[in-house]
């Protein structure tokens, strides 16, 4: 069982920056892939960025060069540094974690954070 707590959202002007944090707690063996998704009303939740256990990253084309995902394994936390924010970045951002729960269980279980609102004004 894993609980994810997100923080760092807010209201910023175009060109501003925010850093989102997502801290995992509970009982798990290790955290595999961690990522950020976002969703706007009426749309599907879309991938923003991923980082795996080897620190390999993947970004959606719309945020490449502006956002950076990182993780601190000692703190079980994933971050999303968002720079040069645009109004089209406005969305609810969700943390996502694939966790291996025990030493003996090979499969991962996916967990979602509660979501944090990011609003970029023009």
Coordinates of C-alpha atoms in Angstrom, one line a residue:
X1 CA 0.0 0.0 0.0
X2 CA 1.3 3.4 -1.1
X3 CA 0.1 6.9 -0.4
X4 CA 1.2 9.8 -2.6
X5 CA 1.0 13.4 -1.4
X6 CA 1.5 16.1 -4.0
X7 CA 2.4 19.7 -3.4
X8 CA 3.7 22.8 -5.2
X9 CA 0.8 23.8 -7.5
X10 CA -0.5 27.3 -7.7
X11 CA -1.2 30.3 -9.8
X12 CA 1.6 31.9 -11.9
X13 CA 1.9 34.2 -14.8
X14 CA 3.1 33.2 -18.2
X15 CA 6.8 32.6 -18.2
X16 CA 6.9 31.8 -14.5
X17 CA 8.1 28.7 -12.8
X18 CA 6.8 26.1 -10.3
X19 CA 8.2 22.9 -8.8
X20 CA 5.8 20.1 -8.0
X21 CA 6.7 17.5 -5.4
X22 CA 5.2 14.0 -4.8
X23 CA 6.2 12.1 -1.7
X24 CA 5.4 8.4 -1.4
X25 CA 4.8 6.7 1.9
X26 CA 3.5 3.4 3.2
X27 CA 4.7 -0.2 2.7
X28 CA 6.6 -1.0 -0.4
X29 CA 9.8 -2.7 -1.5
X30 CA 10.9 -0.1 -4.0
X31 CA 9.5 2.4 -6.4
X32 CA 10.0 1.7 -10.1
X33 CA 8.8 4.2 -12.7
X34 CA 7.6 7.6 -11.3
X35 CA 5.9 10.2 -13.4
X36 CA 3.6 13.1 -13.9
X37 CA 0.4 13.4 -15.8
X38 CA -2.0 16.2 -16.3
X39 CA -5.7 16.6 -17.1
X40 CA -8.0 19.4 -18.2
X41 CA -11.8 19.3 -18.2
X42 CA -13.2 17.2 -20.9
X43 CA -9.9 15.7 -21.9
X44 CA -8.1 12.4 -21.2
X45 CA -5.2 12.4 -18.7
X46 CA -2.0 12.8 -20.6
X47 CA 1.6 12.0 -19.9
X48 CA 3.9 14.8 -19.0
X49 CA 7.1 13.1 -18.0
X50 CA 8.5 9.8 -16.7
X51 CA 11.6 8.8 -14.9
X52 CA 12.5 5.1 -14.3
X53 CA 14.6 3.5 -11.6
X54 CA 17.7 4.0 -13.7
X55 CA 17.0 7.8 -14.0
X56 CA 16.1 7.5 -17.7
X57 CA 13.6 10.2 -18.5
X58 CA 10.9 10.7 -21.1
X59 CA 8.9 13.9 -21.9
X60 CA 6.0 14.8 -23.9
X61 CA 6.8 17.0 -26.9
X62 CA 4.9 19.9 -25.5
X63 CA 7.1 20.3 -22.4
X64 CA 10.5 19.3 -23.7
X65 CA 13.1 21.9 -22.9
X66 CA 10.9 23.5 -20.3
X67 CA 10.1 20.9 -17.7
X68 CA 12.5 18.6 -15.9
X69 CA 11.6 15.5 -13.9
X70 CA 13.9 14.2 -11.1
X71 CA 13.7 11.8 -8.2
X72 CA 15.2 11.5 -4.8
X73 CA 15.1 7.8 -3.9
X74 CA 16.3 8.4 -0.3
X75 CA 13.2 10.5 0.2
X76 CA 10.8 8.5 -2.0
X77 CA 10.0 11.7 -3.8
X78 CA 9.6 12.7 -7.5
X79 CA 9.8 16.3 -8.6
X80 CA 8.7 18.2 -11.7
X81 CA 10.4 21.5 -12.3
X82 CA 8.3 23.6 -14.6
X83 CA 9.9 26.6 -16.3
X84 CA 8.7 29.0 -19.0
X85 CA 5.1 28.1 -18.2
X86 CA 2.4 28.8 -20.7
X87 CA -1.4 29.1 -20.4
X88 CA -1.8 25.8 -22.1
X89 CA 0.1 24.2 -19.2
X90 CA -2.9 24.9 -17.0
X91 CA -4.2 21.6 -15.7
X92 CA -4.5 19.4 -12.7
X93 CA -1.2 17.6 -12.4
X94 CA -1.2 14.0 -11.0
X95 CA 1.8 12.1 -9.6
X96 CA 2.0 8.4 -10.7
X97 CA 4.1 5.7 -9.2
X98 CA 4.6 2.1 -10.1
X99 CA 5.7 0.3 -6.9
X100 CA 6.9 -3.2 -6.1
X101 CA 5.2 -3.9 -2.8
X102 CA 7.2 -6.9 -1.5
X103 CA 10.4 -8.7 -2.1
X104 CA 8.6 -11.8 -3.3
X105 CA 6.1 -10.2 -5.6
X106 CA 7.5 -9.4 -9.0
X107 CA 4.7 -7.3 -10.4
X108 CA 4.3 -3.5 -9.8
X109 CA 1.2 -1.8 -8.5
X110 CA 0.2 1.7 -9.8
X111 CA -0.8 4.5 -7.5
X112 CA -2.0 8.0 -8.2
X113 CA -1.7 11.2 -6.2
X114 CA -4.6 13.4 -5.4
X115 CA -3.8 16.0 -8.0
X116 CA -2.6 19.6 -7.7
X117 CA -3.9 22.5 -9.7
X118 CA -1.5 24.5 -11.9
X119 CA -3.0 27.7 -13.4
X120 CA -1.0 29.9 -15.7
X121 CA -2.5 33.2 -16.5
X122 CA -1.9 35.2 -19.7

